[in-house]
mmCIF file of C-alpha atoms in Angstrom:
data_model
loop_
_atom_site.group_PDB
_atom_site.id
_atom_site.type_symbol
_atom_site.label_atom_id
_atom_site.label_comp_id
_atom_site.label_asym_id
_atom_site.label_seq_id
_atom_site.Cartn_x
_atom_site.Cartn_y
_atom_site.Cartn_z
ATOM 1 C CA MET A 1 232.199 -77.669 -53.999
ATOM 2 C CA HIS A 2 232.288 -74.493 -56.075
ATOM 3 C CA ASN A 3 232.474 -71.962 -53.229
ATOM 4 C CA PRO A 4 234.144 -73.679 -50.271
ATOM 5 C CA LYS A 5 233.885 -71.870 -46.937
ATOM 6 C CA ILE A 6 236.960 -72.617 -44.883
ATOM 7 C CA ILE A 7 238.018 -71.824 -41.334
ATOM 8 C CA ILE A 8 241.786 -71.832 -40.779
ATOM 9 C CA ALA A 9 242.664 -71.649 -37.086
ATOM 10 C CA GLY A 10 246.131 -71.279 -35.615
ATOM 11 C CA GLY A 11 248.527 -68.793 -34.150
ATOM 12 C CA GLY A 12 250.136 -67.482 -31.025
ATOM 13 C CA THR A 13 253.573 -67.663 -32.642
ATOM 14 C CA GLY A 14 254.830 -67.393 -36.206
ATOM 15 C CA GLY A 15 255.414 -71.151 -36.253
ATOM 16 C CA HIS A 16 251.656 -71.740 -36.179
ATOM 17 C CA LEU A 17 250.512 -68.510 -37.853
ATOM 18 C CA PHE A 18 252.516 -68.437 -41.084
ATOM 19 C CA PRO A 19 251.648 -72.013 -42.123
ATOM 20 C CA ALA A 20 247.975 -71.045 -41.691
ATOM 21 C CA ILE A 21 248.412 -68.025 -43.946
ATOM 22 C CA ALA A 22 250.442 -69.991 -46.510
ATOM 23 C CA ILE A 23 247.759 -72.696 -46.766
ATOM 24 C CA GLY A 24 245.064 -70.040 -47.093
ATOM 25 C CA GLU A 25 246.961 -68.267 -49.884
ATOM 26 C CA GLU A 26 247.461 -71.508 -51.802
ATOM 27 C CA ILE A 27 243.787 -72.458 -51.503
ATOM 28 C CA LYS A 28 242.789 -68.983 -52.682
ATOM 29 C CA ASP A 29 245.124 -69.274 -55.684
ATOM 30 C CA ARG A 30 243.511 -72.575 -56.671
ATOM 31 C CA PHE A 31 239.948 -71.661 -55.751
ATOM 32 C CA PRO A 32 239.458 -67.889 -56.166
ATOM 33 C CA ASN A 33 235.815 -68.171 -55.046
ATOM 34 C CA ALA A 34 236.746 -69.822 -51.749
ATOM 35 C CA GLU A 35 235.801 -67.888 -48.619
ATOM 36 C CA ILE A 36 238.508 -68.180 -45.986
ATOM 37 C CA HIS A 37 238.103 -66.973 -42.415
ATOM 38 C CA PHE A 38 241.154 -67.063 -40.133
ATOM 39 C CA ILE A 39 240.895 -67.484 -36.366
ATOM 40 C CA GLY A 40 243.672 -66.515 -33.972
ATOM 41 C CA SER A 41 244.276 -64.927 -30.588
ATOM 42 C CA LYS A 42 244.262 -61.242 -29.802
ATOM 43 C CA PHE A 43 247.388 -61.913 -27.707
ATOM 44 C CA GLY A 44 249.300 -63.581 -30.564
ATOM 45 C CA LEU A 45 251.397 -62.326 -33.449
ATOM 46 C CA GLU A 46 248.339 -62.689 -35.687
ATOM 47 C CA SER A 47 246.718 -59.643 -34.063
ATOM 48 C CA LYS A 48 249.321 -57.576 -35.958
ATOM 49 C CA VAL A 49 249.686 -59.687 -39.091
ATOM 50 C CA PHE A 50 246.034 -60.317 -40.071
ATOM 51 C CA PRO A 51 245.175 -56.593 -40.357
ATOM 52 C CA ILE A 52 248.392 -55.845 -42.295
ATOM 53 C CA LYS A 53 247.553 -58.592 -44.796
ATOM 54 C CA ASP A 54 243.881 -57.529 -44.870
ATOM 55 C CA LEU A 55 242.669 -61.067 -44.110
ATOM 56 C CA LEU A 56 239.133 -61.850 -42.956
ATOM 57 C CA HIS A 57 239.637 -62.910 -39.360
ATOM 58 C CA THR A 58 238.368 -63.294 -35.816
ATOM 59 C CA LEU A 59 240.607 -62.849 -32.764
ATOM 60 C CA LEU A 60 239.744 -64.766 -29.612
ATOM 61 C CA PRO A 61 240.393 -63.519 -26.054
ATOM 62 C CA ILE A 62 242.409 -66.649 -25.314
ATOM 63 C CA ARG A 63 246.042 -67.167 -24.358
ATOM 64 C CA GLY A 64 248.184 -70.157 -23.494
ATOM 65 C CA LEU A 65 248.767 -71.545 -20.012
ATOM 66 C CA GLN A 66 251.639 -69.655 -18.362
ATOM 67 C CA ARG A 67 254.109 -72.264 -17.117
ATOM 68 C CA SER A 68 256.573 -70.143 -15.143
ATOM 69 C CA PHE A 69 255.317 -69.055 -11.729
ATOM 70 C CA ASN A 70 254.979 -65.415 -10.753
ATOM 71 C CA ILE A 71 252.055 -63.213 -9.662
ATOM 72 C CA SER A 72 251.371 -61.918 -13.175
ATOM 73 C CA ASN A 73 251.269 -65.424 -14.687
ATOM 74 C CA PHE A 74 249.196 -66.717 -11.759
ATOM 75 C CA LEU A 75 246.551 -64.062 -12.441
ATOM 76 C CA LYS A 76 246.612 -64.846 -16.162
ATOM 77 C CA ASN A 77 246.043 -68.542 -15.437
ATOM 78 C CA ILE A 78 243.125 -67.780 -13.081
ATOM 79 C CA THR A 79 241.304 -65.977 -15.901
ATOM 80 C CA LEU A 80 241.936 -68.784 -18.426
ATOM 81 C CA PRO A 81 238.630 -70.661 -17.858
ATOM 82 C CA PHE A 82 236.671 -67.428 -18.403
ATOM 83 C CA ARG A 83 238.634 -66.723 -21.575
ATOM 84 C CA ILE A 84 237.897 -70.226 -22.868
ATOM 85 C CA VAL A 85 234.146 -69.806 -22.246
ATOM 86 C CA LYS A 86 234.129 -66.389 -23.912
ATOM 87 C CA SER A 87 236.046 -67.820 -26.892
ATOM 88 C CA LEU A 88 233.594 -70.736 -27.175
ATOM 89 C CA PHE A 89 230.653 -68.344 -27.464
ATOM 90 C CA LYS A 90 232.503 -66.225 -30.018
ATOM 91 C CA VAL A 91 233.441 -69.205 -32.215
ATOM 92 C CA ASN A 92 229.967 -70.721 -31.928
ATOM 93 C CA SER A 93 228.434 -67.455 -33.112
ATOM 94 C CA LEU A 94 230.910 -67.253 -36.015
ATOM 95 C CA TYR A 95 230.152 -70.823 -37.128
ATOM 96 C CA LYS A 96 226.406 -70.139 -37.108
ATOM 97 C CA GLU A 97 226.917 -67.199 -39.440
ATOM 98 C CA PHE A 98 229.778 -68.500 -41.612
ATOM 99 C CA ARG A 99 228.777 -72.206 -41.851
ATOM 100 C CA PRO A 100 232.226 -73.644 -42.747
ATOM 101 C CA SER A 101 232.504 -76.675 -45.007
ATOM 102 C CA LEU A 102 236.070 -77.393 -43.835
ATOM 103 C CA VAL A 103 238.124 -76.538 -40.721
ATOM 104 C CA ILE A 104 241.933 -76.559 -40.805
ATOM 105 C CA GLY A 105 243.989 -76.310 -37.610
ATOM 106 C CA THR A 106 247.681 -75.402 -37.679
ATOM 107 C CA GLY A 107 248.275 -75.638 -33.932
ATOM 108 C CA GLY A 108 248.804 -73.336 -31.016
ATOM 109 C CA TYR A 109 246.292 -72.427 -28.307
ATOM 110 C CA ALA A 110 244.301 -70.332 -30.806
ATOM 111 C CA SER A 111 243.290 -73.420 -32.776
ATOM 112 C CA ALA A 112 241.948 -75.664 -29.996
ATOM 113 C CA VAL A 113 238.602 -73.907 -29.411
ATOM 114 C CA PRO A 114 237.672 -73.653 -33.129
ATOM 115 C CA LEU A 115 238.485 -77.351 -33.621
ATOM 116 C CA MET A 116 236.479 -78.355 -30.562
ATOM 117 C CA VAL A 117 233.434 -76.324 -31.644
ATOM 118 C CA ALA A 118 233.663 -77.836 -35.137
ATOM 119 C CA GLN A 119 233.588 -81.338 -33.651
ATOM 120 C CA LEU A 120 230.664 -80.627 -31.351
ATOM 121 C CA LYS A 121 228.590 -78.438 -33.637
ATOM 122 C CA ASN A 122 228.755 -80.484 -36.833
ATOM 123 C CA PRO A 123 230.859 -83.669 -36.790
ATOM 124 C CA LYS A 124 230.224 -84.055 -40.537
ATOM 125 C CA VAL A 125 232.410 -81.011 -41.269
ATOM 126 C CA PRO A 126 235.899 -82.450 -41.897
ATOM 127 C CA ILE A 127 238.808 -81.420 -39.692
ATOM 128 C CA ILE A 128 242.326 -81.281 -41.135
ATOM 129 C CA LEU A 129 245.438 -80.768 -38.998
ATOM 130 C CA GLN A 130 248.833 -79.445 -40.027
ATOM 131 C CA GLU A 131 251.670 -80.342 -37.646
ATOM 132 C CA GLN A 132 255.002 -78.546 -37.966
ATOM 133 C CA ASN A 133 257.206 -80.314 -35.429
ATOM 134 C CA SER A 134 258.933 -83.656 -34.969
ATOM 135 C CA PHE A 135 257.032 -84.038 -31.685
ATOM 136 C CA PRO A 136 253.316 -83.296 -32.245
ATOM 137 C CA GLY A 137 251.822 -80.444 -30.273
ATOM 138 C CA LEU A 138 249.006 -80.707 -27.758
ATOM 139 C CA THR A 139 246.332 -79.572 -30.231
ATOM 140 C CA THR A 140 247.357 -82.224 -32.757
ATOM 141 C CA ARG A 141 247.349 -84.933 -30.083
ATOM 142 C CA TRP A 142 243.920 -83.854 -28.828
ATOM 143 C CA PHE A 143 242.172 -83.803 -32.196
ATOM 144 C CA ALA A 144 244.118 -86.414 -34.195
ATOM 145 C CA LYS A 145 241.579 -89.162 -33.548
ATOM 146 C CA ASN A 146 238.824 -87.330 -35.425
ATOM 147 C CA ALA A 147 240.955 -85.643 -38.103
ATOM 148 C CA LYS A 148 240.224 -86.642 -41.692
ATOM 149 C CA LEU A 149 243.804 -85.804 -42.650
ATOM 150 C CA ILE A 150 247.022 -84.854 -40.823
ATOM 151 C CA CYS A 151 249.723 -83.156 -42.886
ATOM 152 C CA SER A 152 253.021 -83.342 -41.034
ATOM 153 C CA SER A 153 256.533 -82.088 -41.648
ATOM 154 C CA PHE A 154 258.036 -85.154 -39.942
ATOM 155 C CA ASP A 155 256.993 -88.773 -39.522
ATOM 156 C CA ILE A 156 254.887 -88.586 -36.343
ATOM 157 C CA SER A 157 253.176 -91.969 -36.732
ATOM 158 C CA LYS A 158 254.836 -93.279 -33.537
ATOM 159 C CA GLU A 159 253.211 -90.521 -31.490
ATOM 160 C CA ILE A 160 249.869 -90.284 -33.272
ATOM 161 C CA ASN A 161 247.537 -93.181 -33.988
ATOM 162 C CA ASN A 162 245.881 -92.092 -37.229
ATOM 163 C CA GLU A 163 246.170 -93.738 -40.634
ATOM 164 C CA ARG A 164 245.560 -90.414 -42.352
ATOM 165 C CA ILE A 165 249.041 -88.957 -41.627
ATOM 166 C CA VAL A 166 250.838 -87.683 -44.734
ATOM 167 C CA THR A 167 254.402 -86.340 -44.578
ATOM 168 C CA THR A 168 254.355 -83.157 -46.661
ATOM 169 C CA GLY A 169 256.916 -80.805 -45.151
ATOM 170 C CA ASN A 170 255.987 -77.438 -43.681
ATOM 171 C CA PRO A 171 254.099 -74.776 -45.625
ATOM 172 C CA ILE A 172 256.238 -71.679 -46.073
ATOM 173 C CA ARG A 173 255.241 -68.158 -46.981
ATOM 174 C CA ASN A 174 254.743 -68.016 -50.739
ATOM 175 C CA ASN A 175 257.142 -65.111 -51.253
ATOM 176 C CA ILE A 176 259.982 -66.434 -49.073
ATOM 177 C CA LEU A 177 262.167 -67.236 -52.109
ATOM 178 C CA ASN A 178 261.495 -63.909 -53.813
ATOM 179 C CA GLY A 179 263.718 -61.630 -51.736
ATOM 180 C CA ASP A 180 265.863 -59.172 -53.674
ATOM 181 C CA LYS A 181 269.318 -58.734 -52.143
ATOM 182 C CA LYS A 182 269.972 -55.249 -53.510
ATOM 183 C CA SER A 183 266.683 -53.801 -52.304
ATOM 184 C CA ALA A 184 267.186 -55.583 -48.951
ATOM 185 C CA ILE A 185 270.622 -53.967 -48.568
ATOM 186 C CA ASP A 186 268.979 -50.584 -49.180
ATOM 187 C CA GLU A 187 266.068 -51.325 -46.842
ATOM 188 C CA PHE A 188 268.306 -52.239 -43.899
ATOM 189 C CA GLU A 189 271.022 -49.706 -44.859
ATOM 190 C CA LEU A 190 273.786 -52.280 -44.944
ATOM 191 C CA SER A 191 276.879 -52.716 -47.133
ATOM 192 C CA ILE A 192 276.801 -54.720 -50.381
ATOM 193 C CA THR A 193 280.473 -55.711 -49.947
ATOM 194 C CA LYS A 194 280.330 -57.258 -46.466
ATOM 195 C CA ARG A 195 279.164 -60.721 -45.476
ATOM 196 C CA THR A 196 275.908 -60.614 -43.516
ATOM 197 C CA ILE A 197 274.942 -62.622 -40.447
ATOM 198 C CA PHE A 198 271.203 -62.696 -39.778
ATOM 199 C CA ILE A 199 270.343 -63.424 -36.150
ATOM 200 C CA PHE A 200 266.852 -63.941 -34.772
ATOM 201 C CA GLY A 201 265.066 -65.978 -32.112
ATOM 202 C CA GLY A 202 261.783 -66.710 -33.858
ATOM 203 C CA SER A 203 258.905 -64.310 -34.444
ATOM 204 C CA GLN A 204 258.812 -63.205 -30.793
ATOM 205 C CA GLY A 205 262.542 -63.097 -30.195
ATOM 206 C CA SER A 206 264.601 -65.057 -27.678
ATOM 207 C CA ARG A 207 265.829 -63.513 -24.422
ATOM 208 C CA PHE A 208 268.519 -66.195 -24.112
ATOM 209 C CA LEU A 209 269.810 -65.710 -27.674
ATOM 210 C CA ASN A 210 269.662 -61.923 -27.401
ATOM 211 C CA HIS A 211 271.706 -61.919 -24.201
ATOM 212 C CA SER A 212 274.311 -64.244 -25.717
ATOM 213 C CA LEU A 213 274.638 -62.041 -28.775
ATOM 214 C CA SER A 214 274.984 -58.859 -26.722
ATOM 215 C CA GLU A 215 278.090 -60.416 -25.161
ATOM 216 C CA VAL A 216 279.451 -61.582 -28.531
ATOM 217 C CA ILE A 217 279.171 -58.315 -30.454
ATOM 218 C CA LYS A 218 281.660 -56.653 -28.087
ATOM 219 C CA LYS A 219 284.324 -58.984 -29.484
ATOM 220 C CA ILE A 220 283.341 -59.287 -33.153
ATOM 221 C CA ASN A 221 285.665 -57.839 -35.782
ATOM 222 C CA PHE A 222 283.294 -55.990 -38.121
ATOM 223 C CA LYS A 223 285.935 -55.347 -40.799
ATOM 224 C CA ASN A 224 284.413 -57.778 -43.328
ATOM 225 C CA ILE A 225 281.078 -58.619 -41.747
ATOM 226 C CA GLN A 226 277.824 -57.005 -40.659
ATOM 227 C CA ILE A 227 274.863 -58.216 -38.596
ATOM 228 C CA LEU A 228 271.109 -57.931 -38.959
ATOM 229 C CA TRP A 229 269.583 -58.693 -35.560
ATOM 230 C CA GLN A 230 265.854 -59.177 -34.929
ATOM 231 C CA THR A 231 265.337 -58.954 -31.171
ATOM 232 C CA GLY A 232 261.550 -59.362 -30.931
ATOM 233 C CA ASP A 233 259.277 -56.533 -29.741
ATOM 234 C CA LYS A 234 259.605 -57.241 -26.011
ATOM 235 C CA GLU A 235 263.402 -57.155 -26.019
ATOM 236 C CA TYR A 236 264.026 -54.360 -28.524
ATOM 237 C CA GLN A 237 264.393 -51.482 -26.068
ATOM 238 C CA LYS A 238 267.210 -53.303 -24.278
ATOM 239 C CA TYR A 239 269.379 -53.408 -27.386
ATOM 240 C CA GLU A 240 268.265 -50.676 -29.785
ATOM 241 C CA ASP A 241 271.108 -48.358 -28.688
ATOM 242 C CA LEU A 242 273.641 -50.910 -29.998
ATOM 243 C CA SER A 243 272.513 -50.307 -33.582
ATOM 244 C CA ASN A 244 275.156 -48.789 -35.906
ATOM 245 C CA LYS A 245 276.233 -49.032 -39.559
ATOM 246 C CA ASN A 246 277.579 -52.586 -39.084
ATOM 247 C CA LEU A 247 274.888 -53.810 -36.697
ATOM 248 C CA ARG A 248 271.220 -53.258 -37.509
ATOM 249 C CA VAL A 249 268.978 -53.952 -34.523
ATOM 250 C CA VAL A 250 265.258 -54.260 -35.368
ATOM 251 C CA PRO A 251 262.263 -55.436 -33.295
ATOM 252 C CA PHE A 252 260.467 -57.414 -36.006
ATOM 253 C CA ILE A 253 260.917 -58.142 -39.715
ATOM 254 C CA ASN A 254 257.715 -58.557 -41.694
ATOM 255 C CA ASP A 255 259.550 -59.161 -44.982
ATOM 256 C CA MET A 256 261.636 -62.211 -44.085
ATOM 257 C CA ALA A 257 262.313 -62.909 -47.772
ATOM 258 C CA SER A 258 264.469 -59.759 -47.901
ATOM 259 C CA ALA A 259 266.325 -60.710 -44.719
ATOM 260 C CA TYR A 260 267.107 -64.204 -46.030
ATOM 261 C CA SER A 261 268.191 -62.850 -49.426
ATOM 262 C CA LEU A 262 271.084 -60.847 -47.950
ATOM 263 C CA SER A 263 272.116 -63.486 -45.373
ATOM 264 C CA ASP A 264 275.375 -65.415 -45.722
ATOM 265 C CA LEU A 265 274.886 -67.132 -42.360
ATOM 266 C CA VAL A 266 271.803 -67.463 -40.133
ATOM 267 C CA VAL A 267 272.008 -67.829 -36.347
ATOM 268 C CA CYS A 268 268.667 -68.824 -34.861
ATOM 269 C CA ARG A 269 266.465 -71.192 -32.884
ATOM 270 C CA SER A 270 265.304 -74.403 -34.553
ATOM 271 C CA GLY A 271 261.550 -74.094 -34.701
ATOM 272 C CA ALA A 272 260.088 -76.130 -37.551
ATOM 273 C CA LEU A 273 258.940 -73.168 -39.649
ATOM 274 C CA THR A 274 262.316 -71.446 -39.338
ATOM 275 C CA LEU A 275 264.116 -74.570 -40.540
ATOM 276 C CA SER A 276 261.677 -75.010 -43.419
ATOM 277 C CA GLU A 277 262.399 -71.458 -44.535
ATOM 278 C CA ILE A 278 266.185 -71.508 -44.216
ATOM 279 C CA THR A 279 266.438 -74.837 -46.064
ATOM 280 C CA ALA A 280 264.090 -73.655 -48.823
ATOM 281 C CA CYS A 281 266.398 -70.638 -49.189
ATOM 282 C CA GLY A 282 269.505 -72.848 -48.914
ATOM 283 C CA LYS A 283 271.056 -70.926 -46.004
ATOM 284 C CA PRO A 284 273.880 -72.247 -43.790
ATOM 285 C CA SER A 285 273.080 -71.875 -40.107
ATOM 286 C CA ILE A 286 274.133 -72.060 -36.497
ATOM 287 C CA LEU A 287 271.190 -73.535 -34.593
ATOM 288 C CA ILE A 288 270.549 -73.076 -30.873
ATOM 289 C CA PRO A 289 267.468 -75.169 -29.967
ATOM 290 C CA PHE A 290 265.072 -73.913 -27.303
ATOM 291 C CA ALA A 291 265.759 -76.384 -24.478
ATOM 292 C CA ALA A 292 262.264 -76.139 -22.964
ATOM 293 C CA ALA A 293 260.416 -77.004 -26.182
ATOM 294 C CA ALA A 294 257.804 -79.762 -25.802
ATOM 295 C CA GLY A 295 259.306 -83.213 -26.331
ATOM 296 C CA ASN A 296 262.637 -81.434 -26.949
ATOM 297 C CA HIS A 297 261.433 -81.169 -30.558
ATOM 298 C CA GLN A 298 263.701 -78.225 -31.404
ATOM 299 C CA LEU A 299 266.770 -80.355 -30.694
ATOM 300 C CA LYS A 300 265.392 -83.149 -32.888
ATOM 301 C CA ASN A 301 264.627 -80.624 -35.636
ATOM 302 C CA ALA A 302 268.167 -79.222 -35.462
ATOM 303 C CA GLU A 303 269.795 -82.657 -35.514
ATOM 304 C CA THR A 304 268.140 -83.333 -38.876
ATOM 305 C CA LEU A 305 270.098 -80.421 -40.384
ATOM 306 C CA SER A 306 273.370 -80.861 -38.505
ATOM 307 C CA LYS A 307 273.648 -84.543 -39.476
ATOM 308 C CA LYS A 308 273.407 -83.542 -43.146
ATOM 309 C CA GLY A 309 276.100 -80.857 -42.799
ATOM 310 C CA ALA A 310 273.684 -77.941 -43.273
ATOM 311 C CA SER A 311 274.069 -76.520 -39.758
ATOM 312 C CA ILE A 312 276.252 -76.249 -36.681
ATOM 313 C CA LEU A 313 274.257 -77.305 -33.622
ATOM 314 C CA ILE A 314 274.946 -75.718 -30.227
ATOM 315 C CA GLU A 315 272.766 -76.763 -27.312
ATOM 316 C CA GLU A 316 271.780 -74.127 -24.746
ATOM 317 C CA LYS A 317 273.773 -75.879 -22.009
ATOM 318 C CA ASP A 318 276.932 -75.543 -24.136
ATOM 319 C CA LEU A 319 276.364 -71.973 -25.299
ATOM 320 C CA ASN A 320 278.362 -69.004 -24.074
ATOM 321 C CA ALA A 321 279.815 -65.933 -25.756
ATOM 322 C CA LYS A 322 283.155 -67.647 -26.412
ATOM 323 C CA VAL A 323 281.567 -70.713 -28.101
ATOM 324 C CA LEU A 324 279.216 -68.619 -30.244
ATOM 325 C CA LEU A 325 281.989 -66.234 -31.317
ATOM 326 C CA LEU A 326 284.306 -69.127 -32.200
ATOM 327 C CA ASN A 327 281.671 -70.779 -34.377
ATOM 328 C CA ILE A 328 280.690 -67.528 -36.090
ATOM 329 C CA ASN A 329 284.333 -66.700 -36.882
ATOM 330 C CA ASN A 330 285.039 -70.235 -38.124
ATOM 331 C CA LEU A 331 282.189 -70.040 -40.597
ATOM 332 C CA ILE A 332 281.680 -66.486 -41.804
ATOM 333 C CA ASN A 333 285.148 -66.146 -43.354
ATOM 334 C CA ASN A 334 285.259 -69.698 -44.729
ATOM 335 C CA GLU A 335 283.695 -69.417 -48.178
ATOM 336 C CA SER A 336 284.042 -73.092 -49.121
ATOM 337 C CA LYS A 337 282.460 -74.211 -45.832
ATOM 338 C CA LEU A 338 279.546 -71.801 -46.263
ATOM 339 C CA GLU A 339 279.040 -73.045 -49.815
ATOM 340 C CA SER A 340 278.995 -76.736 -48.835
ATOM 341 C CA MET A 341 276.568 -76.019 -45.971
ATOM 342 C CA SER A 342 274.366 -74.030 -48.325
ATOM 343 C CA LYS A 343 274.174 -76.948 -50.771
ATOM 344 C CA ALA A 344 273.343 -79.364 -47.955
ATOM 345 C CA SER A 345 270.664 -76.997 -46.678
ATOM 346 C CA LYS A 346 269.087 -76.707 -50.118
ATOM 347 C CA THR A 347 268.783 -80.493 -50.452
ATOM 348 C CA LEU A 348 266.686 -80.567 -47.253
ATOM 349 C CA GLY A 349 264.331 -77.788 -48.336
ATOM 350 C CA ASN A 350 260.827 -78.446 -49.576
ATOM 351 C CA PRO A 351 259.492 -75.235 -51.151
ATOM 352 C CA GLU A 352 256.568 -77.196 -52.628
ATOM 353 C CA ALA A 353 255.172 -78.256 -49.235
ATOM 354 C CA THR A 354 252.207 -75.856 -49.319
ATOM 355 C CA LYS A 355 251.150 -77.120 -52.729
ATOM 356 C CA MET A 356 251.494 -80.716 -51.519
ATOM 357 C CA ILE A 357 249.226 -80.017 -48.546
ATOM 358 C CA VAL A 358 246.497 -78.460 -50.684
ATOM 359 C CA GLU A 359 246.864 -81.334 -53.188
ATOM 360 C CA GLN A 360 246.241 -83.771 -50.333
ATOM 361 C CA VAL A 361 243.161 -81.814 -49.250
ATOM 362 C CA ILE A 362 241.846 -81.903 -52.832
ATOM 363 C CA LYS A 363 242.672 -85.602 -53.110
ATOM 364 C CA GLU A 364 240.527 -86.242 -50.049
ATOM 365 C CA LYS A 365 237.723 -84.419 -51.925
ATOM 366 C CA HIS A 366 237.408 -81.754 -49.238
ATOM 367 C CA LEU A 367 237.777 -78.867 -51.715
ATOM 368 C CA VAL A 368 236.073 -80.217 -54.825
#
């Protein structure tokens, strides 16, 4: 196949979006003539990222089911069937024009409709799934039966009945290891002499983590340390006034490679993509899993790192300002502990995961 035409569908959050982009970039590097069309949701992070990266894309008017009950979410859920129908027509029209030879789904609500249309419209077009988490998401479970290949970060064979599962690790952004500490220090206007704690709650931020941190920073001694804090767009206005020379509060960081490069300690959730990135970069971490994650997969993800000595694990039920402050203070000024955690983290990283995934796709003769 000299000019493969590929649909890559996934998004909603960075955990589904950035693997999609990473796979697309790797395919394009190997097959410069490949035509790649990304599909996401106009309500997801991809609506900002695709245009910035100048990627050929289609955004669907679809959003996930809102699980918490209030009037706003109730109204959003009422419109969901109409959004699904509208998205079906949009994808069907795209497939007629684009005629994909391969469809790759990386999960999230934005990938379900494209995968379903691919199955119904032309079952001969192979479907490939990429699953990030230790507990497979709904989209993976729905479409696993008909997938020609499932590339997973964890062994999910107990949950998914498909002989085509290959454990590859998670694809990470191809520049994630290329951050330059000096330029990052300049970009965020921080000190080169202080140790840096990087705190974030995933691509969209975490209300729970943000609130905990706002209590902690009142008691932190900033003499030898500084903090880079990504709040997420929705929460930024609450905390932007706290920003000063030792505490940089930002809504969103597009260049995560720079943020990782200056970090001595990372405090974050334990989504699969986040853990893939911090281990590839060899960063010590304090992990606070999202308790409501499907199948409690964030806790399982975090346990993988904590058991190897790469992370300190604090469950939400055990987290308060005192516990978080104690753990931060115990680590940030303990150079030998940070170094041993960094080494352990590095051994768990798989920076070649994206290449492995594309190799598997080639091996299955879906790109050649």
